[in-house]
XYZ file of C-alpha atoms in Angstrom:
700
model
C 95.284 11.270 172.525
C 92.141 11.321 170.327
C 89.565 8.594 170.847
C 89.733 5.857 168.208
C 86.682 5.295 166.025
C 84.915 1.940 166.109
C 86.577 -0.446 163.694
C 83.322 -1.517 162.004
C 82.161 2.047 161.386
C 85.525 3.028 159.945
C 85.568 0.037 157.635
C 82.032 0.796 156.482
C 82.913 4.386 155.587
C 86.045 3.303 153.742
C 84.122 0.638 151.845
C 81.433 3.166 150.858
C 84.032 5.691 149.699
C 85.859 3.069 147.671
C 82.618 1.925 146.080
C 81.794 5.504 145.034
C 85.205 5.766 143.353
C 84.563 2.708 141.184
C 83.413 2.922 137.571
C 79.817 1.891 136.925
C 76.172 2.859 136.811
C 74.338 2.895 140.150
C 74.934 -0.427 141.877
C 76.304 -2.001 138.711
C 80.076 -1.576 139.136
C 81.777 -4.725 137.775
C 85.449 -5.400 138.426
C 86.417 -5.657 134.746
C 85.260 -2.062 134.229
C 87.768 -0.676 136.737
C 90.689 -0.988 134.306
C 89.178 1.994 132.453
C 89.198 4.197 135.579
C 92.093 6.343 134.364
C 92.580 9.907 133.190
C 93.464 8.658 129.722
C 90.115 6.907 129.288
C 88.263 9.884 130.751
C 90.072 12.087 128.228
C 89.218 9.636 125.435
C 85.453 9.857 125.991
C 85.551 13.580 126.709
C 87.382 14.083 123.415
C 84.607 12.232 121.600
C 81.961 14.308 123.364
C 83.770 17.546 122.509
C 84.245 16.447 118.901
C 80.539 15.610 118.517
C 79.568 18.969 120.000
C 81.837 20.778 117.551
C 80.702 18.604 114.640
C 77.035 19.409 115.278
C 76.986 23.000 116.537
C 79.969 24.463 114.692
C 79.963 22.056 111.750
C 76.600 20.747 110.587
C 74.597 23.800 111.696
C 76.926 26.223 109.927
C 77.109 24.100 106.782
C 73.327 23.919 106.376
C 72.641 27.618 107.063
C 72.339 28.554 103.397
C 70.454 25.339 102.600
C 67.730 25.872 105.204
C 67.514 29.511 104.118
C 66.553 28.321 100.632
C 64.437 25.394 101.829
C 62.328 27.380 104.312
C 62.647 30.909 102.840
C 64.569 32.462 105.743
C 66.655 35.638 105.951
C 70.193 35.799 107.319
C 68.921 37.584 110.426
C 66.606 34.630 111.100
C 69.343 32.078 110.592
C 71.513 34.274 112.818
C 68.917 33.834 115.564
C 69.065 30.078 114.968
C 72.861 30.044 115.195
C 72.723 32.176 118.349
C 70.249 29.857 120.104
C 73.096 27.625 121.231
C 74.875 30.465 122.982
C 71.670 31.749 124.555
C 71.139 28.416 126.299
C 74.793 28.239 127.328
C 74.517 31.702 128.825
C 71.459 30.736 130.866
C 72.876 27.415 132.068
C 76.533 28.246 132.718
C 76.218 29.755 136.193
C 74.073 27.044 137.829
C 75.777 24.147 136.021
C 79.326 25.227 136.808
C 78.546 26.294 140.372
C 76.534 23.209 141.325
C 78.684 20.822 139.289
C 81.913 22.350 140.601
C 81.125 21.936 144.297
C 83.126 19.394 146.284
C 81.545 15.955 146.139
C 79.565 16.735 142.999
C 79.914 14.171 140.201
C 81.166 16.021 137.141
C 80.935 12.917 134.871
C 77.229 12.639 135.702
C 76.644 16.238 134.602
C 78.681 15.567 131.463
C 76.848 12.362 130.534
C 73.334 13.775 130.923
C 74.437 16.869 129.027
C 75.534 14.762 126.047
C 72.163 12.967 126.058
C 70.378 16.338 126.044
C 72.548 17.434 123.136
C 71.500 14.315 121.196
C 67.837 15.164 121.801
C 68.479 18.614 120.326
C 69.978 17.039 117.196
C 66.879 14.914 116.652
C 64.687 17.980 117.040
C 66.803 19.977 114.572
C 66.097 17.385 111.870
C 62.338 17.406 112.594
C 61.281 20.225 110.171
C 62.342 18.066 107.231
C 59.621 15.573 108.145
C 56.965 18.240 108.770
C 56.886 19.642 105.229
C 55.884 18.133 101.927
C 58.602 17.041 99.456
C 60.567 19.909 97.975
C 59.179 21.279 94.741
C 62.016 21.827 92.320
C 61.598 25.096 90.448
C 61.904 24.541 86.731
C 59.762 21.429 86.349
C 56.387 23.175 86.034
C 54.895 24.819 82.898
C 54.872 28.189 84.703
C 58.645 28.104 84.751
C 58.904 28.596 80.965
C 57.920 31.527 78.794
C 54.318 31.294 77.558
C 52.693 34.185 75.697
C 49.118 32.935 76.123
C 49.288 32.494 79.916
C 47.124 34.582 82.203
C 48.662 36.139 85.279
C 48.440 33.933 88.356
C 49.848 33.834 91.851
C 51.231 31.007 93.959
C 49.623 32.470 97.082
C 46.141 31.258 96.072
C 44.726 28.185 97.781
C 45.287 26.768 101.220
C 48.814 25.369 100.865
C 50.723 25.580 104.155
C 53.749 27.798 104.256
C 57.089 25.985 104.458
C 58.948 28.872 106.027
C 58.469 31.545 108.597
C 58.210 31.581 112.338
C 57.336 27.935 112.985
C 60.509 26.642 111.307
C 62.652 29.225 113.119
C 61.014 28.260 116.433
C 61.805 24.561 116.001
C 65.398 25.229 114.983
C 65.958 27.667 117.863
C 64.512 25.253 120.443
C 66.800 22.505 119.113
C 69.742 24.861 119.433
C 68.693 25.661 123.003
C 68.926 21.950 123.815
C 72.311 21.813 122.094
C 73.548 24.705 124.212
C 72.189 23.372 127.501
C 73.624 19.905 126.864
C 77.064 21.175 125.866
C 77.403 23.557 128.828
C 79.316 21.110 131.094
C 81.778 20.029 128.384
C 84.165 22.986 128.444
C 83.658 23.964 132.077
C 83.212 20.868 134.215
C 85.038 18.742 131.653
C 88.088 21.002 131.748
C 88.246 21.105 135.541
C 87.708 17.323 135.750
C 90.814 16.819 133.622
C 92.782 19.479 135.492
C 91.930 17.937 138.874
C 92.998 14.443 137.884
C 96.351 15.051 136.158
C 99.541 16.726 137.312
C 100.126 20.425 136.755
C 102.887 19.668 134.258
C 100.667 17.396 132.162
C 97.476 19.432 132.497
C 98.189 21.707 129.536
C 98.987 18.687 127.344
C 95.778 16.885 128.283
C 93.732 20.034 127.787
C 95.534 20.622 124.496
C 94.456 17.179 123.270
C 90.895 17.818 124.486
C 90.587 21.180 122.783
C 92.265 19.851 119.657
C 89.527 17.238 119.320
C 86.972 19.958 119.997
C 88.406 21.845 117.013
C 88.652 18.742 114.831
C 84.917 18.231 115.427
C 83.822 21.296 113.424
C 86.275 20.344 110.690
C 84.700 16.897 110.426
C 81.298 18.572 110.473
C 82.251 20.826 107.566
C 83.688 18.002 105.460
C 81.020 15.403 106.249
C 78.224 17.966 106.088
C 79.467 19.157 102.717
C 79.396 15.624 101.347
C 75.897 15.043 102.730
C 74.714 18.131 100.839
C 75.564 16.269 97.629
C 72.658 13.930 98.462
C 69.217 15.215 97.470
C 67.027 16.185 100.430
C 64.155 13.843 99.442
C 66.380 11.041 98.145
C 64.204 8.418 99.876
C 61.184 9.221 97.702
C 62.486 11.233 94.726
C 65.030 10.471 91.998
C 66.887 13.745 91.477
C 68.442 12.664 88.184
C 65.013 12.008 86.713
C 64.169 15.649 87.424
C 67.341 16.900 85.751
C 69.076 18.459 88.744
C 72.512 17.924 90.262
C 74.430 19.513 93.175
C 75.588 22.117 90.654
C 72.006 23.124 89.893
C 70.956 26.448 91.346
C 67.778 24.937 92.860
C 69.492 21.956 94.491
C 68.632 21.300 98.151
C 70.939 18.828 99.893
C 69.977 16.313 102.583
C 70.831 18.709 105.399
C 68.980 16.637 108.034
C 71.008 13.396 107.829
C 73.945 14.674 109.886
C 71.754 15.531 112.866
C 70.227 12.057 113.093
C 73.719 10.568 112.882
C 74.884 12.897 115.665
C 72.011 11.874 117.951
C 73.097 8.233 117.703
C 76.710 9.165 118.505
C 75.597 11.166 121.557
C 73.851 8.095 122.991
C 76.970 5.967 122.449
C 79.275 8.473 124.193
C 76.973 9.365 127.100
C 76.838 5.804 128.481
C 80.593 5.478 129.318
C 80.768 9.080 130.571
C 78.062 8.346 133.148
C 80.158 5.438 134.455
C 83.141 7.492 135.700
C 83.437 8.348 139.428
C 83.515 11.923 140.715
C 87.332 11.685 140.973
C 90.001 9.280 139.754
C 92.641 7.414 141.788
C 95.521 9.681 142.763
C 93.524 12.921 142.604
C 94.224 13.680 146.259
C 98.001 13.400 145.793
C 97.802 15.620 142.698
C 95.913 18.308 144.616
C 98.589 18.276 147.311
C 101.362 18.633 144.732
C 100.075 21.840 143.156
C 101.067 25.374 144.165
C 98.746 28.304 143.453
C 99.587 30.959 140.857
C 96.425 32.941 141.568
C 96.548 36.706 141.076
C 97.608 38.251 144.391
C 94.907 40.493 145.751
C 91.992 40.736 148.103
C 89.896 38.456 145.966
C 92.261 35.545 146.412
C 92.411 35.862 150.188
C 88.695 35.342 150.752
C 87.259 32.103 152.011
C 86.002 29.418 149.676
C 82.356 29.680 148.646
C 80.319 26.545 149.096
C 76.700 27.646 149.616
C 74.385 28.629 146.784
C 73.352 31.905 148.443
C 77.015 32.977 148.354
C 77.093 32.849 144.530
C 76.925 36.677 144.071
C 79.773 37.109 146.549
C 81.828 34.483 144.722
C 81.248 36.255 141.402
C 82.200 39.637 142.902
C 85.449 38.127 144.211
C 86.382 36.937 140.718
C 85.459 40.224 139.079
C 87.896 42.057 141.359
C 90.681 40.102 139.647
C 91.771 42.430 136.773
C 93.725 39.744 134.902
C 90.722 37.431 134.933
C 88.464 40.314 133.847
C 90.547 41.284 130.804
C 91.098 37.657 129.790
C 87.311 37.337 129.735
C 86.932 40.405 127.524
C 89.598 39.084 125.151
C 87.724 35.783 125.020
C 84.507 37.632 124.205
C 86.023 39.499 121.253
C 87.646 36.303 119.950
C 84.401 34.399 120.478
C 82.476 36.996 118.501
C 84.730 36.519 115.477
C 84.898 32.730 115.700
C 81.132 32.365 116.136
C 80.223 34.852 113.401
C 82.624 33.582 110.782
C 81.869 29.942 111.609
C 78.217 30.598 110.780
C 78.606 32.798 107.709
C 82.034 32.147 106.190
C 80.601 29.332 104.016
C 78.035 31.817 102.674
C 80.827 34.320 101.991
C 82.824 31.750 100.010
C 79.732 30.608 98.102
C 78.846 34.116 96.954
C 82.313 35.617 96.501
C 83.809 32.773 94.485
C 80.670 31.165 92.961
C 81.079 27.686 94.443
C 78.372 25.287 95.614
C 77.399 24.804 99.252
C 79.137 21.421 99.437
C 82.368 22.815 97.947
C 82.347 25.749 100.376
C 81.880 23.355 103.298
C 84.744 21.173 102.050
C 87.048 24.198 101.784
C 86.174 25.225 105.352
C 86.998 21.707 106.486
C 90.357 21.831 104.722
C 91.113 25.083 106.546
C 89.806 24.009 109.953
C 91.468 20.592 110.376
C 95.139 21.635 110.244
C 94.740 25.268 111.305
C 92.258 24.940 114.161
C 93.414 21.589 115.472
C 97.112 22.235 114.935
C 96.957 25.735 116.393
C 95.121 24.561 119.505
C 97.541 21.717 120.200
C 100.589 23.872 119.385
C 99.465 26.523 121.867
C 99.231 23.995 124.693
C 102.563 22.417 123.718
C 104.373 25.775 123.681
C 103.233 26.517 127.234
C 104.747 23.220 128.366
C 107.844 23.421 126.149
C 108.824 26.919 127.262
C 107.627 26.322 130.855
C 105.750 29.604 130.775
C 104.393 31.195 133.923
C 101.054 33.002 133.867
C 102.459 36.341 132.647
C 104.535 34.656 129.953
C 101.461 32.769 128.755
C 99.526 36.023 128.318
C 102.460 37.496 126.342
C 102.177 34.520 123.985
C 98.464 35.313 123.528
C 99.293 38.932 122.639
C 101.881 37.902 120.040
C 99.630 35.305 118.374
C 96.672 37.711 118.207
C 98.780 40.480 116.629
C 99.875 38.120 113.849
C 96.277 36.950 113.302
C 95.136 40.592 113.048
C 97.607 41.207 110.218
C 96.236 38.311 108.172
C 92.622 39.467 108.521
C 93.337 41.715 105.539
C 92.555 38.600 103.489
C 88.984 39.929 103.398
C 90.194 42.717 101.113
C 90.131 40.073 98.369
C 86.832 40.352 96.544
C 85.407 39.281 93.212
C 83.252 41.171 90.785
C 79.520 40.851 91.257
C 77.810 38.019 89.437
C 76.544 39.113 85.984
C 72.880 38.882 86.968
C 70.561 40.130 84.217
C 68.525 43.117 85.383
C 70.430 43.539 88.658
C 74.183 43.828 88.067
C 74.105 43.876 84.255
C 71.427 45.020 81.809
C 69.362 42.800 79.572
C 70.318 42.480 75.917
C 66.963 44.065 75.043
C 65.452 47.442 76.043
C 63.859 47.784 79.499
C 60.101 48.124 79.911
C 58.914 51.266 81.751
C 57.231 50.306 85.029
C 57.972 46.621 84.522
C 60.601 46.238 87.224
C 64.270 45.518 86.766
C 63.717 41.825 85.989
C 61.388 42.569 83.078
C 62.659 43.580 79.630
C 61.216 43.679 76.130
C 62.365 40.097 75.498
C 60.281 38.589 78.326
C 57.515 41.148 78.878
C 54.839 38.868 77.433
C 56.003 35.639 79.071
C 53.922 35.956 82.232
C 56.897 35.483 84.535
C 55.159 36.922 87.599
C 54.443 33.415 88.887
C 57.867 31.975 88.020
C 59.849 31.004 91.137
C 63.522 31.801 91.678
C 65.385 29.179 89.638
C 68.521 30.816 88.202
C 69.823 29.601 84.867
C 73.187 30.292 83.266
C 72.820 31.697 79.769
C 75.112 31.086 76.825
C 76.117 34.759 77.080
C 77.599 34.162 80.571
C 74.816 36.040 82.379
C 72.582 34.628 85.107
C 68.819 34.937 84.690
C 66.240 34.840 87.493
C 64.538 31.853 85.834
C 64.170 30.226 82.453
C 61.015 32.285 81.997
C 62.927 35.527 82.639
C 65.486 34.395 80.054
C 62.618 34.095 77.560
C 63.107 30.332 77.117
C 60.162 28.461 75.586
C 61.486 24.895 75.441
C 63.227 22.526 77.840
C 64.959 19.170 77.499
C 66.522 16.761 79.968
C 70.128 15.781 79.298
C 71.202 13.256 81.876
C 71.067 15.032 85.220
C 70.791 18.550 83.746
C 68.009 20.707 82.344
C 68.789 22.461 79.056
C 66.689 25.374 77.812
C 66.152 26.472 74.213
C 64.542 29.280 72.216
C 65.611 31.862 74.822
C 64.728 35.326 73.531
C 66.788 37.218 76.135
C 70.004 35.236 75.686
C 72.396 36.623 73.110
C 75.141 34.067 72.297
C 78.739 35.141 72.670
C 80.769 36.445 69.756
C 80.849 33.985 66.868
C 77.284 32.873 67.413
C 78.217 29.332 68.489
C 76.134 27.855 71.287
C 77.685 25.838 74.129
C 77.129 22.091 74.102
C 76.419 19.527 76.804
C 78.060 16.099 76.488
C 75.642 13.232 76.996
C 78.070 10.339 76.659
C 81.575 9.346 75.621
C 80.945 9.500 71.868
C 82.361 12.644 70.167
C 79.040 13.494 68.519
C 76.921 12.677 71.552
C 76.318 16.327 72.494
C 73.431 18.762 72.517
C 73.543 22.539 72.231
C 71.639 24.835 74.567
C 71.049 28.516 75.269
C 70.679 28.196 79.067
C 71.363 25.516 81.693
C 70.217 25.095 85.301
C 73.683 25.218 86.841
C 76.030 27.815 88.304
C 77.925 29.980 85.842
C 81.697 29.666 86.114
C 83.580 32.665 87.428
C 86.951 34.027 86.418
C 87.837 35.232 89.935
C 91.442 34.117 90.665
C 91.511 34.777 94.423
C 89.860 31.657 95.819
C 92.986 29.715 96.808
C 94.808 32.837 98.015
C 91.834 33.562 100.246
C 91.863 29.960 101.526
C 95.591 30.219 102.368
C 95.252 33.535 104.206
C 92.174 32.291 106.069
C 94.234 29.275 107.124
C 96.852 31.592 108.661
C 94.197 33.682 110.431
C 92.675 30.563 111.947
C 96.056 29.043 112.862
C 97.165 32.025 114.955
C 93.678 32.593 116.360
C 93.500 29.067 117.742
C 97.131 29.125 118.812
C 96.079 31.604 121.518
C 93.087 29.601 122.784
C 94.904 27.029 124.933
C 97.355 29.561 126.464
C 94.397 31.861 127.252
C 92.561 29.004 128.959
C 95.679 28.013 130.903
C 96.212 31.626 132.018
C 92.588 31.795 133.168
C 92.983 28.644 135.262
C 96.254 29.872 136.785
C 95.186 33.409 137.688
C 92.399 32.250 140.030
C 92.373 30.066 143.130
C 91.979 26.331 142.588
C 88.645 26.149 144.400
C 87.347 28.951 142.140
C 88.282 27.341 138.828
C 84.992 25.696 137.835
C 83.028 28.786 138.773
C 85.629 31.046 137.123
C 85.271 29.164 133.840
C 81.509 29.494 134.148
C 81.744 33.246 134.684
C 84.166 33.518 131.769
C 81.870 31.630 129.415
C 78.922 33.778 130.520
C 80.860 36.889 129.475
C 81.998 35.260 126.242
C 78.412 34.322 125.422
C 76.818 37.614 126.480
C 79.369 39.948 124.853
C 80.622 37.754 122.018
C 78.951 34.640 120.690
C 75.270 35.553 121.307
C 75.278 38.905 119.434
C 77.786 37.700 116.806
C 75.419 35.747 114.485
C 72.830 38.517 114.750
C 75.415 41.183 113.899
C 76.912 39.173 111.047
C 73.460 38.273 109.715
C 72.331 41.908 109.856
C 75.382 43.135 107.916
C 75.098 40.342 105.353
C 71.430 41.243 104.843
C 72.537 44.856 104.261
C 74.676 43.657 101.356
C 71.714 41.950 99.653
C 70.975 43.152 96.109
C 67.860 41.080 95.383
C 65.214 39.847 97.842
C 62.683 37.080 97.261
C 59.069 38.244 97.277
C 56.536 35.596 98.261
C 52.912 36.414 99.032
C 53.689 40.099 99.616
C 56.389 39.208 102.161
C 60.156 39.338 101.930
C 61.868 35.962 101.911
C 65.490 34.898 101.595
C 68.143 36.964 99.841
C 68.794 35.762 96.315
C 71.817 37.867 95.333
C 74.496 39.662 97.344
C 76.784 42.596 96.600
C 80.263 41.079 96.882
C 82.098 44.352 97.525
C 79.818 45.374 100.393
C 79.906 41.905 101.939
C 83.705 41.860 101.824
C 83.925 45.356 103.307
C 81.630 44.488 106.218
C 83.530 41.278 107.023
C 86.885 43.083 106.947
C 85.628 45.779 109.312
C 84.294 43.248 111.806
C 87.477 41.150 111.705
C 89.823 44.108 112.220
C 87.837 45.669 115.059
C 87.517 42.327 116.832
C 91.204 41.476 116.572
C 92.354 44.916 117.734
C 90.087 44.613 120.785
C 91.582 41.199 121.545
C 95.125 42.557 121.377
C 94.223 45.409 123.735
C 92.521 43.149 126.292
C 95.323 40.553 126.318
C 97.848 43.345 126.833
C 95.881 44.791 129.759
C 95.556 41.314 131.303
C 99.365 41.019 131.267
C 99.880 44.600 132.476
C 97.711 44.202 135.585
C 98.858 40.694 136.515
C 100.646 40.375 139.857
C 102.157 36.962 140.633
C 101.924 35.578 144.192
C 104.448 37.141 146.548
C 105.080 40.023 144.161
C 107.645 38.034 142.145
C 108.353 39.116 138.590
C 108.778 35.743 136.921
C 106.954 36.798 133.797
C 108.713 34.636 131.244
C 109.158 31.094 132.525
C 107.881 29.140 135.483
C 109.536 30.619 138.610
C 110.786 28.582 141.517
C 107.433 28.883 143.245
C 106.000 26.582 140.563
C 108.266 23.731 141.619
C 106.444 22.110 144.482
C 108.521 21.848 147.631
C 107.745 18.984 149.939
C 107.001 19.602 153.549
C 110.128 19.467 155.694
C 110.702 16.714 158.180
C 112.385 17.415 161.470
C 115.022 14.885 160.596
C 115.845 16.544 157.293
C 114.409 13.747 155.168
C 112.046 14.062 152.257
C 108.379 13.235 152.618
C 108.839 10.002 150.718
C 111.694 8.890 152.890
C 114.640 9.872 150.645
C 117.427 11.619 152.517
C 117.866 15.348 151.983
C 121.109 16.517 150.404
C 120.994 20.150 151.400
C 123.862 21.442 153.479
C 121.557 22.670 156.215
C 119.172 19.773 156.087
C 116.639 21.477 153.842
C 114.687 19.595 151.262
C 115.990 19.233 147.721
C 113.459 19.566 144.908
C 113.036 16.607 142.628
C 113.944 17.035 138.987
C 110.378 16.918 137.786
C 109.220 19.632 140.175
C 106.989 17.357 142.235
C 107.415 15.703 145.614
C 106.355 12.332 144.335
C 108.203 11.361 141.173
C 105.712 8.541 140.603
C 102.976 11.119 139.939
C 104.227 11.602 136.406
C 104.409 7.946 135.498
C 101.540 6.492 137.508
C 98.857 4.623 135.609
C 96.103 7.227 136.018
C 98.157 9.769 134.051
């Protein structure tokens, strides 16, 4: 008979363990706080953290890409580096965070809370460049912006004015994105396993579905809210935009891109405090662990011992990489991640240029697509796994089917609009060209001295866009409410009939003024905008429908003690092969489709006009190749999967999934209920678990 421990020592250990399982911060663990020590409340705060991460990284950052390009004179390759900074940090931090945070006894909520605080610091830093530059100079308000025949040639590079763009701005944005990536690393690795460890196997997919749905709703909120913020002028605290004659429809408008990041930093502080209060595991976690049966891929990798020491990390990684199902699921995630990351960053730019809409309208359209398609698809995927009671192989089949359908709808990128009628670039001037004068110079503006005129496109009465009012040959300007109207434009030939367009100043019928050019976007006759939005909705719906099943299959095809580390390895592959190169690749191809580059001080700045056909062709090629790779990898993951024991239950959960209680010698169930089997064996409960109370206990 084993020797009994001293009663005082045993009580002290129990008291210490119970104290560590209480909600609180350090020694502050009040009794009233313990009512929130449930999986539902943990899910609630994790959902907020995931939503904020999506709102900032996949919402605000992507919405302001084109705005910071114009504000700081950046190219798409540079903004691609900025967008990829998040994934670079995630790649560097995933292995140590998931391995150290996933070890037994490690407090996952503590990793999560400090990560959210770090993410908030990154948001503050991202907004910093706005406060480091002088107020934005609106092109069109200086005398140089109009045609003047007696002006001598000048250059804006003279003097000692600091540059507003270039490497310093990129460096600040990238470092902020690195903090975003490092802070968000625990959310979808340790956060997922924390939920999975503290809820039953049957409810795990539902909880994770809710979590990932909020993570998808976050970018949607970021698109919608970010788009509305762009309707506010960037220097609204010190400058009245209406007094300058510009509106969000003006071609030189710069929205208040920085507001969303300050707002996000405040939210991160609010969410981090309750996350830091949760214990390393919730009540009932031990019973839940005992109730689960492994579905890990049968092979040598799953028969190895658990890895608990840091020096065994390479051996742990090698064990996972010998799992072919896990390997191909990772590759499928990388190809899907490449598409999601690339299009999230540059789809607003595509919509802006293809269909001639403003940055705020493009962001709003992306939000309309993302909310129902991304959120609904993510939740529906998790619900289908539970509804059809799919086993691991059946889950992967669902991923294959959803990805095939999404690949079909990627042909939406075939839809393209004619290039903008840009004078001197896509259409010719109404006057003869000047030999050696460049494509933006014609006989009508050759004497205007437009070399110093900045890029400030105006829409002429003839429906063409001109580089600036100077390039349109305009010699007079007037303010009409919040718009600038230009007159005496030598290069603008009115449409047939000779009548000039008018701008309404008030409600009176005669309260109008005619103009030859205006500082707003020309309307386009392209009819494909809403068809493109609908098809993009379907692509996103079926893309996100496969995300939750793919995650569930990843968790099921590895051993339980490998799950945190397996998710870390998976995200490393997704980052390295998918989301890190994606913005760079997309930015490079978008730069290739540029028709007109800005020239400032003998350097090349941001792109000012894109070739719509080339941009559409590049996006279609990327989407098709990515989706076909995903289909292939999902299929191979299913083909090589071997369920435990060599069973072939590839459609629905086989009998091995229903947890059988340990047999008692007297033929009774573990909970004391008598067995009904003819030979005294144990009868499974209807819910598939030994303890029926697991499904209705408070912590679930």
